[in-house]
Amino acid sequence: MFFASISTSLLLLVVATHSVSALPAEDPSTEESDCFPILKGHLAGFDSHNNQFNFITNSANEVAYDSGWKGSTHQIFLLFEQCPNYKDPIGDDDSISFVGRMYVPALKGCISNPAYLQSTNAKASYYPVIKPCDALTGTVAEDALWKYYPDADGDEFSFVYWAAQPNRLQKGCFGMYGYKVDTVSRLDRFPGLPYTRPGHNGAIEFKCDDTAGQSRFFVQ
């Protein structure tokens, strides 16, 4: 059932260099935690014509999209840090996935979903925000827990998604979240440009991968 969900859903993706030795040893986020970097790249997506775009941060440190991203100095470069002590809410085989967090060195913060701990309303908006990682150490980091699945097919595409307990936010959701797609740009279930929240400087929203109108993030 899990692999069927992956193949039929558009999730959070990573296209990146998988090389621990190439990552900076002085990464400050690892000093006070058991997490360590295993992947790096820019947070990105693909539109319905398979053209890549990169996500940026807005003035509130929210993950955002802007059509002028190419000229932005706020593109999100991140490290996926594996955190062996974090509890996996999905319970997948560790041989095919890694549990961890998405660390943004420039802001010394982790991409999280703060609304997750504040509401269980299925109709509420859930959105990625970069906040300090200090409170994320330990065995559970519920609002900033991500899963990384390395490329298994040799197509140079791997993926990550924000993870939550199944049915915690949305009934019938397996627990994996991509980003909400602008229906104007979406063609069937292909990738598309992200929906941006009105009045929030391009901020995007999370959306369950088991539903239509969502797409994957890449890290390129």
PDB file of N, CA and C in Angstrom, residues 24-25 27-38 79-86 99-103 110 133 136-141 144:
ATOM      1  N   PRO A  24      29.598  20.375   5.035  1.00  0.00           N
ATOM      2  CA  PRO A  24      30.472  21.091   5.963  1.00  0.00           C
ATOM      3  C   PRO A  24      30.510  20.457   7.339  1.00  0.00           C
ATOM      4  N   ALA A  25      31.725  20.165   7.828  1.00  0.00           N
ATOM      5  CA  ALA A  25      31.871  19.529   9.136  1.00  0.00           C
ATOM      6  C   ALA A  25      31.490  20.472  10.266  1.00  0.00           C
ATOM      7  N   ASP A  27      28.928  22.311  10.532  1.00  0.00           N
ATOM      8  CA  ASP A  27      27.484  22.534  10.595  1.00  0.00           C
ATOM      9  C   ASP A  27      27.058  22.755  12.050  1.00  0.00           C
ATOM     10  N   PRO A  28      26.618  23.974  12.413  1.00  0.00           N
ATOM     11  CA  PRO A  28      26.312  24.284  13.806  1.00  0.00           C
ATOM     12  C   PRO A  28      25.115  23.536  14.361  1.00  0.00           C
ATOM     13  N   SER A  29      24.234  23.033  13.502  1.00  0.00           N
ATOM     14  CA  SER A  29      23.027  22.381  14.003  1.00  0.00           C
ATOM     15  C   SER A  29      23.329  21.031  14.626  1.00  0.00           C
ATOM     16  N   THR A  30      24.516  20.487  14.386  1.00  0.00           N
ATOM     17  CA  THR A  30      24.815  19.152  14.897  1.00  0.00           C
ATOM     18  C   THR A  30      25.506  19.193  16.255  1.00  0.00           C
ATOM     19  N   GLU A  31      25.857  20.379  16.721  1.00  0.00           N
ATOM     20  CA  GLU A  31      26.637  20.471  17.942  1.00  0.00           C
ATOM     21  C   GLU A  31      25.891  19.995  19.180  1.00  0.00           C
ATOM     22  N   GLU A  32      24.584  20.218  19.229  1.00  0.00           N
ATOM     23  CA  GLU A  32      23.831  19.886  20.428  1.00  0.00           C
ATOM     24  C   GLU A  32      22.730  18.876  20.130  1.00  0.00           C
ATOM     25  N   SER A  33      22.932  18.048  19.141  1.00  0.00           N
ATOM     26  CA  SER A  33      21.925  17.051  18.819  1.00  0.00           C
ATOM     27  C   SER A  33      22.600  15.808  18.273  1.00  0.00           C
ATOM     28  N   ASP A  34      21.794  14.790  18.044  1.00  0.00           N
ATOM     29  CA  ASP A  34      22.300  13.543  17.484  1.00  0.00           C
ATOM     30  C   ASP A  34      22.057  13.486  15.983  1.00  0.00           C
ATOM     31  N   CYS A  35      21.744  14.606  15.367  1.00  0.00           N
ATOM     32  CA  CYS A  35      21.458  14.654  13.934  1.00  0.00           C
ATOM     33  C   CYS A  35      22.737  14.955  13.151  1.00  0.00           C
ATOM     34  N   PHE A  36      22.810  14.411  11.938  1.00  0.00           N
ATOM     35  CA  PHE A  36      23.979  14.655  11.098  1.00  0.00           C
ATOM     36  C   PHE A  36      23.549  14.716   9.638  1.00  0.00           C
ATOM     37  N   PRO A  37      24.197  15.578   8.825  1.00  0.00           N
ATOM     38  CA  PRO A  37      23.775  15.808   7.441  1.00  0.00           C
ATOM     39  C   PRO A  37      24.135  14.655   6.504  1.00  0.00           C
ATOM     40  N   ILE A  38      23.197  14.293   5.634  1.00  0.00           N
ATOM     41  CA  ILE A  38      23.446  13.244   4.636  1.00  0.00           C
ATOM     42  C   ILE A  38      23.039  13.674   3.227  1.00  0.00           C
ATOM     43  N   LEU A  79      20.253  21.375   4.267  1.00  0.00           N
ATOM     44  CA  LEU A  79      20.846  20.072   4.535  1.00  0.00           C
ATOM     45  C   LEU A  79      19.757  19.188   5.117  1.00  0.00           C
ATOM     46  N   PHE A  80      19.613  17.984   4.561  1.00  0.00           N
ATOM     47  CA  PHE A  80      18.747  17.017   5.239  1.00  0.00           C
ATOM     48  C   PHE A  80      19.615  16.327   6.274  1.00  0.00           C
ATOM     49  N   GLU A  81      19.245  16.462   7.542  1.00  0.00           N
ATOM     50  CA  GLU A  81      19.989  15.852   8.627  1.00  0.00           C
ATOM     51  C   GLU A  81      19.249  14.621   9.140  1.00  0.00           C
ATOM     52  N   GLN A  82      19.900  13.492   9.090  1.00  0.00           N
ATOM     53  CA  GLN A  82      19.317  12.272   9.636  1.00  0.00           C
ATOM     54  C   GLN A  82      19.384  12.339  11.161  1.00  0.00           C
ATOM     55  N   CYS A  83      18.275  11.999  11.799  1.00  0.00           N
ATOM     56  CA  CYS A  83      18.189  12.036  13.264  1.00  0.00           C
ATOM     57  C   CYS A  83      17.729  10.660  13.750  1.00  0.00           C
ATOM     58  N   PRO A  84      18.654   9.752  14.030  1.00  0.00           N
ATOM     59  CA  PRO A  84      18.299   8.384  14.406  1.00  0.00           C
ATOM     60  C   PRO A  84      17.399   8.287  15.633  1.00  0.00           C
ATOM     61  N   ASN A  85      17.449   9.279  16.518  1.00  0.00           N
ATOM     62  CA  ASN A  85      16.641   9.218  17.734  1.00  0.00           C
ATOM     63  C   ASN A  85      15.226   9.748  17.543  1.00  0.00           C
ATOM     64  N   TYR A  86      14.938  10.323  16.375  1.00  0.00           N
ATOM     65  CA  TYR A  86      13.593  10.828  16.140  1.00  0.00           C
ATOM     66  C   TYR A  86      12.631   9.667  15.885  1.00  0.00           C
ATOM     67  N   VAL A  99      14.797   9.230   8.677  1.00  0.00           N
ATOM     68  CA  VAL A  99      14.008  10.210   9.416  1.00  0.00           C
ATOM     69  C   VAL A  99      14.923  11.333   9.866  1.00  0.00           C
ATOM     70  N   GLY A 100      14.479  12.564   9.714  1.00  0.00           N
ATOM     71  CA  GLY A 100      15.338  13.661  10.119  1.00  0.00           C
ATOM     72  C   GLY A 100      14.672  15.013  10.000  1.00  0.00           C
ATOM     73  N   ARG A 101      15.482  16.029   9.761  1.00  0.00           N
ATOM     74  CA  ARG A 101      14.977  17.382   9.686  1.00  0.00           C
ATOM     75  C   ARG A 101      15.648  18.124   8.530  1.00  0.00           C
ATOM     76  N   MET A 102      15.046  19.220   8.117  1.00  0.00           N
ATOM     77  CA  MET A 102      15.539  20.016   7.003  1.00  0.00           C
ATOM     78  C   MET A 102      16.161  21.293   7.580  1.00  0.00           C
ATOM     79  N   TYR A 103      17.493  21.324   7.621  1.00  0.00           N
ATOM     80  CA  TYR A 103      18.219  22.417   8.249  1.00  0.00           C
ATOM     81  C   TYR A 103      18.671  23.432   7.206  1.00  0.00           C
ATOM     82  N   CYS A 110      15.291  25.178  11.130  1.00  0.00           N
ATOM     83  CA  CYS A 110      14.732  23.978  10.511  1.00  0.00           C
ATOM     84  C   CYS A 110      13.360  24.284   9.919  1.00  0.00           C
ATOM     85  N   CYS A 133      16.298  25.455  15.517  1.00  0.00           N
ATOM     86  CA  CYS A 133      16.261  24.004  15.726  1.00  0.00           C
ATOM     87  C   CYS A 133      16.448  23.615  17.189  1.00  0.00           C
ATOM     88  N   LEU A 136      14.210  21.151  18.846  1.00  0.00           N
ATOM     89  CA  LEU A 136      13.866  19.972  18.062  1.00  0.00           C
ATOM     90  C   LEU A 136      14.698  18.745  18.402  1.00  0.00           C
ATOM     91  N   THR A 137      15.591  18.850  19.384  1.00  0.00           N
ATOM     92  CA  THR A 137      16.412  17.704  19.745  1.00  0.00           C
ATOM     93  C   THR A 137      15.601  16.736  20.598  1.00  0.00           C
ATOM     94  N   GLY A 138      16.114  15.530  20.763  1.00  0.00           N
ATOM     95  CA  GLY A 138      15.412  14.527  21.545  1.00  0.00           C
ATOM     96  C   GLY A 138      14.892  13.401  20.678  1.00  0.00           C
ATOM     97  N   THR A 139      13.851  12.735  21.131  1.00  0.00           N
ATOM     98  CA  THR A 139      13.343  11.569  20.417  1.00  0.00           C
ATOM     99  C   THR A 139      12.185  11.892  19.488  1.00  0.00           C
ATOM    100  N   VAL A 140      11.532  13.037  19.677  1.00  0.00           N
ATOM    101  CA  VAL A 140      10.389  13.396  18.838  1.00  0.00           C
ATOM    102  C   VAL A 140      10.484  14.870  18.457  1.00  0.00           C
ATOM    103  N   ALA A 141      10.283  15.177  17.214  1.00  0.00           N
ATOM    104  CA  ALA A 141      10.233  16.562  16.751  1.00  0.00           C
ATOM    105  C   ALA A 141       9.009  16.676  15.854  1.00  0.00           C
ATOM    106  N   ALA A 144       8.602  19.311  12.989  1.00  0.00           N
ATOM    107  CA  ALA A 144       9.688  19.511  12.025  1.00  0.00           C
ATOM    108  C   ALA A 144      10.317  18.193  11.600  1.00  0.00           C
TER     109      ALA A 144
END
